[in-house]
PDB file of C-alpha atoms in Angstrom:
ATOM      1  CA  MET A   1      11.461 -10.334   3.720  1.00  0.00           C
ATOM      2  CA  PHE A   2       9.293  -8.333   1.411  1.00  0.00           C
ATOM      3  CA  LYS A   3      10.940  -9.359  -1.814  1.00  0.00           C
ATOM      4  CA  LYS A   4      10.510 -13.219  -0.950  1.00  0.00           C
ATOM      5  CA  LEU A   5       6.988 -12.527   0.132  1.00  0.00           C
ATOM      6  CA  ILE A   6       6.195 -11.252  -3.294  1.00  0.00           C
ATOM      7  CA  ILE A   7       8.463 -14.212  -5.248  1.00  0.00           C
ATOM      8  CA  ALA A   8       6.634 -16.868  -3.104  1.00  0.00           C
ATOM      9  CA  GLY A   9       3.162 -15.062  -3.655  1.00  0.00           C
ATOM     10  CA  VAL A  10       4.058 -15.319  -7.551  1.00  0.00           C
ATOM     11  CA  ALA A  11       5.319 -18.644  -7.806  1.00  0.00           C
ATOM     12  CA  PHE A  12       2.188 -20.445  -5.420  1.00  0.00           C
ATOM     13  CA  ALA A  13      -0.491 -18.139  -6.824  1.00  0.00           C
ATOM     14  CA  PRO A  14      -0.887 -19.815 -10.408  1.00  0.00           C
ATOM     15  CA  PHE A  15      -1.080 -23.418  -8.479  1.00  0.00           C
ATOM     16  CA  LEU A  16      -3.973 -22.346  -6.165  1.00  0.00           C
ATOM     17  CA  PHE A  17      -5.980 -21.130  -9.504  1.00  0.00           C
ATOM     18  CA  SER A  18      -5.384 -23.904 -11.671  1.00  0.00           C
ATOM     19  CA  ALA A  19      -7.010 -26.025  -8.576  1.00  0.00           C
ATOM     20  CA  GLN A  20     -10.146 -24.769  -9.174  1.00  0.00           C
ATOM     21  CA  GLU A  21     -12.500 -26.705 -11.416  1.00  0.00           C
ATOM     22  CA  VAL A  22     -14.709 -24.671 -13.058  1.00  0.00           C
ATOM     23  CA  GLN A  23     -15.723 -23.897 -16.725  1.00  0.00           C
ATOM     24  CA  VAL A  24     -15.100 -20.179 -18.508  1.00  0.00           C
ATOM     25  CA  SER A  25     -17.639 -18.262 -19.501  1.00  0.00           C
ATOM     26  CA  LYS A  26     -18.154 -17.576 -23.134  1.00  0.00           C
ATOM     27  CA  SER A  27     -18.175 -14.107 -22.755  1.00  0.00           C
ATOM     28  CA  GLU A  28     -14.917 -13.314 -21.448  1.00  0.00           C
ATOM     29  CA  PRO A  29     -14.222  -9.469 -19.742  1.00  0.00           C
ATOM     30  CA  LYS A  30     -11.335  -7.550 -21.023  1.00  0.00           C
ATOM     31  CA  PHE A  31     -10.889  -4.891 -18.448  1.00  0.00           C
ATOM     32  CA  ALA A  32     -11.008  -4.854 -14.599  1.00  0.00           C
ATOM     33  CA  VAL A  33     -10.984  -1.689 -12.408  1.00  0.00           C
ATOM     34  CA  ILE A  34     -10.796  -2.315  -8.806  1.00  0.00           C
ATOM     35  CA  PRO A  35     -10.705   0.607  -6.292  1.00  0.00           C
ATOM     36  CA  TYR A  36      -9.455   0.058  -2.699  1.00  0.00           C
ATOM     37  CA  VAL A  37     -10.573   1.556   0.890  1.00  0.00           C
ATOM     38  CA  GLY A  38      -9.117   0.606   4.283  1.00  0.00           C
ATOM     39  CA  TYR A  39      -6.557   0.468   7.056  1.00  0.00           C
ATOM     40  CA  ALA A  40      -2.891   0.581   7.228  1.00  0.00           C
ATOM     41  CA  TRP A  41      -0.171  -0.234   9.289  1.00  0.00           C
ATOM     42  CA  ARG A  42       3.453   1.097   9.067  1.00  0.00           C
ATOM     43  CA  LEU A  43       5.866  -1.143  10.018  1.00  0.00           C
ATOM     44  CA  ALA A  44       9.146   0.754  10.482  1.00  0.00           C
ATOM     45  CA  LYS A  45      10.355   0.218  14.139  1.00  0.00           C
ATOM     46  CA  MET A  46      10.309   2.946  16.719  1.00  0.00           C
ATOM     47  CA  PRO A  47      13.425   5.252  17.041  1.00  0.00           C
ATOM     48  CA  SER A  48      15.056   4.219  20.519  1.00  0.00           C
ATOM     49  CA  GLY A  49      15.808   5.866  23.782  1.00  0.00           C
ATOM     50  CA  ILE A  50      12.452   8.875  23.348  1.00  0.00           C
ATOM     51  CA  SER A  51      10.197  10.052  25.787  1.00  0.00           C
ATOM     52  CA  ASN A  52       6.409   8.364  26.080  1.00  0.00           C
ATOM     53  CA  GLU A  53       5.302  11.873  24.628  1.00  0.00           C
ATOM     54  CA  THR A  54       7.175  11.214  21.421  1.00  0.00           C
ATOM     55  CA  ARG A  55       6.194   7.705  21.661  1.00  0.00           C
ATOM     56  CA  ASN A  56       2.602   8.031  21.467  1.00  0.00           C
ATOM     57  CA  TYR A  57       3.023  10.874  18.800  1.00  0.00           C
ATOM     58  CA  LEU A  58       4.666   8.891  16.562  1.00  0.00           C
ATOM     59  CA  LYS A  59       2.103   5.969  17.044  1.00  0.00           C
ATOM     60  CA  GLY A  60      -0.419   8.371  15.698  1.00  0.00           C
ATOM     61  CA  LEU A  61       1.576   8.458  12.317  1.00  0.00           C
ATOM     62  CA  LYS A  62       2.032   4.760  11.726  1.00  0.00           C
ATOM     63  CA  HIS A  63      -1.885   4.124  11.149  1.00  0.00           C
ATOM     64  CA  GLY A  64      -3.640   5.673   8.707  1.00  0.00           C
ATOM     65  CA  VAL A  65      -6.562   5.627   5.960  1.00  0.00           C
ATOM     66  CA  ASP A  66      -5.233   3.826   2.773  1.00  0.00           C
ATOM     67  CA  THR A  67      -7.373   3.872  -0.720  1.00  0.00           C
ATOM     68  CA  GLY A  68      -6.344   3.494  -4.122  1.00  0.00           C
ATOM     69  CA  ILE A  69      -7.662   2.119  -7.631  1.00  0.00           C
ATOM     70  CA  SER A  70      -6.030   0.106 -10.340  1.00  0.00           C
ATOM     71  CA  ALA A  71      -7.018  -0.760 -13.621  1.00  0.00           C
ATOM     72  CA  TYR A  72      -6.174  -3.884 -15.848  1.00  0.00           C
ATOM     73  CA  TYR A  73      -6.580  -5.052 -19.347  1.00  0.00           C
ATOM     74  CA  LEU A  74      -7.047  -9.031 -19.222  1.00  0.00           C
ATOM     75  CA  ILE A  75      -4.812 -10.668 -21.704  1.00  0.00           C
ATOM     76  CA  LYS A  76      -5.107 -14.350 -22.584  1.00  0.00           C
ATOM     77  CA  GLY A  77      -5.446 -16.394 -19.863  1.00  0.00           C
ATOM     78  CA  ASN A  78      -5.756 -15.432 -16.423  1.00  0.00           C
ATOM     79  CA  SER A  79      -3.554 -12.640 -16.422  1.00  0.00           C
ATOM     80  CA  GLY A  80      -3.651  -8.672 -16.656  1.00  0.00           C
ATOM     81  CA  VAL A  81      -1.701  -6.082 -16.928  1.00  0.00           C
ATOM     82  CA  GLY A  82      -2.275  -2.590 -15.728  1.00  0.00           C
ATOM     83  CA  LEU A  83      -1.732   0.900 -13.449  1.00  0.00           C
ATOM     84  CA  LYS A  84      -1.840   1.332  -9.956  1.00  0.00           C
ATOM     85  CA  TYR A  85      -2.392   4.175  -7.344  1.00  0.00           C
ATOM     86  CA  LEU A  86      -2.586   3.602  -3.992  1.00  0.00           C
ATOM     87  CA  GLY A  87      -2.361   6.594  -1.178  1.00  0.00           C
ATOM     88  CA  TYR A  88      -2.157   6.471   2.874  1.00  0.00           C
ATOM     89  CA  PHE A  89      -2.848   9.328   4.825  1.00  0.00           C
ATOM     90  CA  ALA A  90      -2.191  10.088   8.898  1.00  0.00           C
ATOM     91  CA  SER A  91      -2.337  12.461  11.142  1.00  0.00           C
ATOM     92  CA  SER A  92      -1.322  13.038  14.353  1.00  0.00           C
ATOM     93  CA  ASN A  93      -1.159  15.920  17.383  1.00  0.00           C
ATOM     94  CA  GLY A  94       0.855  15.914  20.563  1.00  0.00           C
ATOM     95  CA  LYS A  95       4.070  16.963  22.713  1.00  0.00           C
ATOM     96  CA  ILE A  96       8.091  16.407  21.699  1.00  0.00           C
ATOM     97  CA  ALA A  97      10.856  17.627  23.353  1.00  0.00           C
ATOM     98  CA  VAL A  98      13.150  20.045  21.796  1.00  0.00           C
ATOM     99  CA  GLN A  99      15.995  22.229  22.429  1.00  0.00           C
ATOM    100  CA  ASN A 100      15.489  26.156  22.213  1.00  0.00           C
ATOM    101  CA  MET A 101      17.716  28.355  21.254  1.00  0.00           C
ATOM    102  CA  TYR A 102      19.346  28.747  24.788  1.00  0.00           C
ATOM    103  CA  GLY A 103      20.458  24.614  24.227  1.00  0.00           C
ATOM    104  CA  GLN A 104      17.708  23.973  26.883  1.00  0.00           C
ATOM    105  CA  ASN A 105      15.288  20.998  26.850  1.00  0.00           C
ATOM    106  CA  THR A 106      11.630  21.978  26.018  1.00  0.00           C
ATOM    107  CA  VAL A 107       8.588  20.284  25.436  1.00  0.00           C
ATOM    108  CA  ALA A 108       6.934  21.466  22.296  1.00  0.00           C
ATOM    109  CA  SER A 109       2.886  21.150  20.790  1.00  0.00           C
ATOM    110  CA  VAL A 110       3.213  19.741  16.940  1.00  0.00           C
ATOM    111  CA  SER A 111       0.898  18.664  14.672  1.00  0.00           C
ATOM    112  CA  THR A 112       1.904  16.395  11.258  1.00  0.00           C
ATOM    113  CA  LYS A 113       0.152  15.013   8.544  1.00  0.00           C
ATOM    114  CA  ASP A 114       1.910  12.575   6.161  1.00  0.00           C
ATOM    115  CA  GLN A 115       0.985  11.152   3.135  1.00  0.00           C
ATOM    116  CA  ILE A 116       2.492   8.318   1.199  1.00  0.00           C
ATOM    117  CA  HIS A 117       1.797   7.726  -2.638  1.00  0.00           C
ATOM    118  CA  PHE A 118       2.274   4.921  -4.912  1.00  0.00           C
ATOM    119  CA  VAL A 119       1.858   5.200  -9.009  1.00  0.00           C
ATOM    120  CA  GLY A 120       3.287   1.910 -10.701  1.00  0.00           C
ATOM    121  CA  ALA A 121       2.887  -0.775 -13.682  1.00  0.00           C
ATOM    122  CA  SER A 122       1.136  -3.717 -11.933  1.00  0.00           C
ATOM    123  CA  TYR A 123       0.371  -7.438 -13.183  1.00  0.00           C
ATOM    124  CA  MET A 124      -2.406  -9.290 -11.922  1.00  0.00           C
ATOM    125  CA  PHE A 125      -3.096 -13.037 -11.613  1.00  0.00           C
ATOM    126  CA  SER A 126      -7.169 -13.580 -11.169  1.00  0.00           C
ATOM    127  CA  ASN A 127      -9.487 -16.133 -11.927  1.00  0.00           C
ATOM    128  CA  PHE A 128     -12.168 -13.418 -13.257  1.00  0.00           C
ATOM    129  CA  LYS A 129     -13.019 -14.680 -16.726  1.00  0.00           C
ATOM    130  CA  GLU A 130     -13.908 -18.059 -14.828  1.00  0.00           C
ATOM    131  CA  ASP A 131     -17.664 -18.901 -14.066  1.00  0.00           C
ATOM    132  CA  THR A 132     -17.640 -19.143 -10.227  1.00  0.00           C
ATOM    133  CA  ARG A 133     -18.648 -16.405  -7.724  1.00  0.00           C
ATOM    134  CA  HIS A 134     -16.040 -17.355  -5.755  1.00  0.00           C
ATOM    135  CA  LYS A 135     -13.057 -14.714  -6.977  1.00  0.00           C
ATOM    136  CA  LEU A 136      -9.149 -15.003  -6.063  1.00  0.00           C
ATOM    137  CA  PHE A 137      -6.509 -12.858  -7.188  1.00  0.00           C
ATOM    138  CA  TYR A 138      -3.352 -11.201  -6.446  1.00  0.00           C
ATOM    139  CA  ASP A 139      -1.614  -8.753  -8.004  1.00  0.00           C
ATOM    140  CA  VAL A 140       2.273  -7.053  -7.670  1.00  0.00           C
ATOM    141  CA  ALA A 141       3.321  -3.736  -8.444  1.00  0.00           C
ATOM    142  CA  LEU A 142       6.490  -1.719  -8.977  1.00  0.00           C
ATOM    143  CA  GLY A 143       6.765   1.806  -9.327  1.00  0.00           C
ATOM    144  CA  VAL A 144       7.534   4.999  -7.096  1.00  0.00           C
ATOM    145  CA  ILE A 145       6.560   6.173  -4.033  1.00  0.00           C
ATOM    146  CA  THR A 146       6.730   9.583  -2.883  1.00  0.00           C
ATOM    147  CA  TYR A 147       6.352  10.619   0.755  1.00  0.00           C
ATOM    148  CA  THR A 148       5.347  14.314   2.360  1.00  0.00           C
ATOM    149  CA  THR A 149       4.945  15.005   5.857  1.00  0.00           C
ATOM    150  CA  LYS A 150       4.343  18.435   7.180  1.00  0.00           C
ATOM    151  CA  THR A 151       4.832  19.904  10.841  1.00  0.00           C
ATOM    152  CA  GLY A 152       4.137  23.551  11.368  1.00  0.00           C
ATOM    153  CA  ASN A 153       5.742  25.439   8.474  1.00  0.00           C
ATOM    154  CA  VAL A 154       8.192  22.406   7.582  1.00  0.00           C
ATOM    155  CA  LEU A 155       7.410  20.561   4.800  1.00  0.00           C
ATOM    156  CA  GLY A 156       9.466  17.087   4.095  1.00  0.00           C
ATOM    157  CA  LYS A 157       9.637  15.596   0.733  1.00  0.00           C
ATOM    158  CA  GLY A 158      11.125  12.567  -0.771  1.00  0.00           C
ATOM    159  CA  SER A 159      10.629   9.892  -3.567  1.00  0.00           C
ATOM    160  CA  THR A 160      12.066   6.283  -4.010  1.00  0.00           C
ATOM    161  CA  LEU A 161      11.587   3.407  -5.888  1.00  0.00           C
ATOM    162  CA  GLY A 162       8.872   0.587  -4.093  1.00  0.00           C
ATOM    163  CA  ALA A 163       6.727  -2.391  -4.833  1.00  0.00           C
ATOM    164  CA  GLU A 164       3.619  -3.631  -3.904  1.00  0.00           C
ATOM    165  CA  PHE A 165       1.745  -6.554  -3.634  1.00  0.00           C
ATOM    166  CA  ASN A 166      -2.107  -7.612  -2.961  1.00  0.00           C
ATOM    167  CA  PHE A 167      -3.789 -10.787  -2.447  1.00  0.00           C
ATOM    168  CA  GLY A 168      -7.707 -10.846  -2.508  1.00  0.00           C
ATOM    169  CA  TYR A 169     -10.873 -12.926  -2.535  1.00  0.00           C
ATOM    170  CA  GLN A 170     -14.124 -11.859  -3.828  1.00  0.00           C
ATOM    171  CA  TYR A 171     -17.778 -12.541  -4.136  1.00  0.00           C
ATOM    172  CA  ALA A 172     -19.402 -12.321  -7.278  1.00  0.00           C
ATOM    173  CA  VAL A 173     -22.762 -10.439  -6.468  1.00  0.00           C
ATOM    174  CA  THR A 174     -23.202  -9.988 -10.377  1.00  0.00           C
ATOM    175  CA  ASN A 175     -21.375 -11.065 -13.590  1.00  0.00           C
ATOM    176  CA  ASN A 176     -19.414  -8.094 -13.701  1.00  0.00           C
ATOM    177  CA  ILE A 177     -19.027  -6.833 -10.270  1.00  0.00           C
ATOM    178  CA  PHE A 178     -17.274  -8.275  -7.174  1.00  0.00           C
ATOM    179  CA  ILE A 179     -16.307  -7.580  -3.744  1.00  0.00           C
ATOM    180  CA  GLY A 180     -14.530  -8.472  -0.649  1.00  0.00           C
ATOM    181  CA  PRO A 181     -11.468  -8.080   1.485  1.00  0.00           C
ATOM    182  CA  THR A 182      -7.984  -7.698   0.242  1.00  0.00           C
ATOM    183  CA  LEU A 183      -4.344  -8.049   2.307  1.00  0.00           C
ATOM    184  CA  GLY A 184      -1.944  -5.825   1.012  1.00  0.00           C
ATOM    185  CA  LEU A 185       1.879  -4.807   1.327  1.00  0.00           C
ATOM    186  CA  THR A 186       4.059  -1.794   0.347  1.00  0.00           C
ATOM    187  CA  GLY A 187       7.513  -1.256   0.528  1.00  0.00           C
ATOM    188  CA  GLY A 188      10.307   1.206  -0.013  1.00  0.00           C
ATOM    189  CA  THR A 189      12.930   3.278   2.298  1.00  0.00           C
ATOM    190  CA  LEU A 190      13.876   6.820   1.714  1.00  0.00           C
ATOM    191  CA  ASN A 191      17.747   7.625   1.980  1.00  0.00           C
ATOM    192  CA  LYS A 192      17.447  11.332   1.742  1.00  0.00           C
ATOM    193  CA  MET A 193      14.826  13.632   1.923  1.00  0.00           C
ATOM    194  CA  THR A 194      14.053  17.581   1.588  1.00  0.00           C
ATOM    195  CA  TYR A 195      13.312  19.800   4.175  1.00  0.00           C
ATOM    196  CA  ASN A 196      12.103  23.617   3.190  1.00  0.00           C
ATOM    197  CA  GLY A 197      14.367  23.057   0.194  1.00  0.00           C
ATOM    198  CA  THR A 198      17.200  21.605   1.999  1.00  0.00           C
ATOM    199  CA  THR A 199      18.428  17.990   0.890  1.00  0.00           C
ATOM    200  CA  VAL A 200      19.252  15.884   4.268  1.00  0.00           C
ATOM    201  CA  ASN A 201      21.134  12.376   3.468  1.00  0.00           C
ATOM    202  CA  PHE A 202      19.877   9.713   6.039  1.00  0.00           C
ATOM    203  CA  ALA A 203      22.653   7.343   7.979  1.00  0.00           C
ATOM    204  CA  ASP A 204      21.813   3.744   7.431  1.00  0.00           C
ATOM    205  CA  ASN A 205      20.193   3.799  10.784  1.00  0.00           C
ATOM    206  CA  GLU A 206      18.176   7.035  10.170  1.00  0.00           C
ATOM    207  CA  LYS A 207      16.784   5.770   7.182  1.00  0.00           C
ATOM    208  CA  GLU A 208      12.811   6.441   6.332  1.00  0.00           C
ATOM    209  CA  GLY A 209      10.947   3.136   6.445  1.00  0.00           C
ATOM    210  CA  LEU A 210       7.437   3.626   4.042  1.00  0.00           C
ATOM    211  CA  THR A 211       6.752  -0.174   4.720  1.00  0.00           C
ATOM    212  CA  ARG A 212       2.964  -1.052   5.618  1.00  0.00           C
ATOM    213  CA  LEU A 213       0.308  -3.628   5.728  1.00  0.00           C
ATOM    214  CA  SER A 214      -2.901  -2.877   4.759  1.00  0.00           C
ATOM    215  CA  LEU A 215      -6.169  -4.409   5.063  1.00  0.00           C
ATOM    216  CA  SER A 216      -8.987  -2.937   2.341  1.00  0.00           C
ATOM    217  CA  ALA A 217     -12.333  -3.444   1.076  1.00  0.00           C
ATOM    218  CA  THR A 218     -12.252  -3.907  -2.642  1.00  0.00           C
ATOM    219  CA  ALA A 219     -14.545  -4.010  -5.736  1.00  0.00           C
ATOM    220  CA  THR A 220     -14.043  -5.070  -9.246  1.00  0.00           C
ATOM    221  CA  PHE A 221     -15.905  -4.099 -12.369  1.00  0.00           C
ATOM    222  CA  SER A 222     -15.364  -6.207 -15.108  1.00  0.00           C
ATOM    223  CA  PHE A 223     -16.321  -5.244 -18.811  1.00  0.00           C
TER     224      PHE A 223
END
């Protein structure tokens, strides 16, 4: 589904931008830097058969702050190529059911901090060079996603290939500064992770889904 959305966005966006009948400005920008800040929601399903306490604890890790920055060199026409970084930060405190050394179930208080980072090469299509205050852009990035989770003295780490897609509308407050909302989708799945130096391979129904949907405020600085 995630791949289909990217393909559809790449195919549709050029028609959307070309439909705007505007004149190209004489002085075209060569570079664009776009910082992001917003909120994101992880889309992986909750595990089944868990207690309400555990479910509430996990819910706290399924949404968090999403920040990032991308930088592009604007090539001929409406295209741009560059690099992108995104970071997701979430934390949760709660209680979960665990087994003690005697094999008995007990409830333990836990505190977890999660981070998901994406770094990759990105392609952007926009109307930034056109003489209109209403700016549109989409970008597609491919790169590496790294995931870290820390609960007490247990540190888990993992990485995988990932993809990221954004579509945004911005309003030009000046000739070189645009602001507005952006909707993003980041995808990736971990087949294994390392916990305090020990590698654990996940079964198909236990893989760590890192896909998230984000809504951000963005600003573009073109020059």
